[in-house]
Amino acid sequence: MSQMFESTMSKAKEASFLKKLDGLLTQLRENNQATLEIRKEIAQLKRSNDRSFNRAKKAVDALAKN
């Protein structure tokens, strides 16, 4: 069966652990924000590419009719 080990940490180890955890959480938030910004930029580029493609397609279709 599973055993649960409960060990006490010294105040210094606890403080060190919490500091490292806080640093990791901060880094995670920064990475998440950067990912959201990158996804937003990708979406903008995709919309721009779609508009450019549609304009080029219309131009090709117009030339093909002549």
C-alpha positions as a printed NumPy array, in Angstrom:
array([[  0.   ,   0.   ,   0.   ],
       [  1.03 ,   3.596,  -0.304],
       [  2.829,   5.135,   2.583],
       [  2.795,   8.771,   3.441],
       [  5.984,  10.314,   4.65 ],
       [  5.647,  13.482,   6.55 ],
       [  8.908,  15.194,   7.136],
       [  9.371,  18.563,   8.679],
       [ 11.397,  21.13 ,   6.842],
       [ 13.541,  23.66 ,   8.493],
       [ 12.494,  27.282,   8.089],
       [ 15.506,  27.932,   5.84 ],
       [ 14.672,  24.974,   3.55 ],
       [ 11.024,  26.009,   3.449],
       [ 11.973,  29.567,   2.536],
       [ 14.346,  28.297,  -0.155],
       [ 11.702,  25.962,  -1.527],
       [  9.076,  28.714,  -1.608],
       [ 11.504,  31.096,  -3.304],
       [ 12.263,  28.525,  -6.015],
       [  8.559,  27.763,  -6.413],
       [  7.758,  31.459,  -6.733],
       [ 10.476,  31.82 ,  -9.365],
       [  9.086,  28.893, -11.349],
       [  5.545,  30.269, -11.155],
       [  6.748,  33.665, -12.328],
       [  8.577,  32.05 , -15.246],
       [  5.476,  30.004, -16.097],
       [  3.309,  33.141, -16.141],
       [  5.825,  34.933, -18.381],
       [  5.984,  31.98 , -20.76 ],
       [  2.195,  31.772, -20.828],
       [  1.902,  35.469, -21.647],
       [  4.526,  35.16 , -24.397],
       [  2.664,  32.167, -25.835],
       [ -0.606,  34.106, -25.883],
       [  1.082,  37.017, -27.677],
       [  2.669,  34.671, -30.213],
       [ -0.687,  33.001, -30.884],
       [ -2.304,  36.411, -31.36 ],
       [  0.43 ,  37.393, -33.829],
       [  0.013,  34.086, -35.695],
       [ -3.722,  34.717, -35.989],
       [ -3.084,  38.217, -37.376],
       [ -0.577,  36.872, -39.911],
       [ -3.017,  34.159, -40.959],
       [ -5.793,  36.701, -41.531],
       [ -3.402,  38.898, -43.495],
       [ -2.259,  35.923, -45.556],
       [ -5.861,  34.932, -46.259],
       [ -6.676,  38.462, -47.464],
       [ -3.586,  38.534, -49.688],
       [ -4.445,  35.117, -51.102],
       [ -8.001,  36.214, -51.899],
       [ -6.746,  39.377, -53.628],
       [ -4.247,  37.365, -55.687],
       [ -6.926,  34.813, -56.594],
       [ -9.267,  37.564, -57.769],
       [ -6.483,  39.05 , -59.893],
       [ -5.698,  35.675, -61.453],
       [ -9.393,  35.009, -62.101],
       [ -9.768,  38.443, -63.721],
       [ -6.75 ,  37.791, -65.973],
       [ -8.065,  34.348, -66.873],
       [-11.379,  35.823, -68.066],
       [ -9.6  ,  38.111, -70.548]])
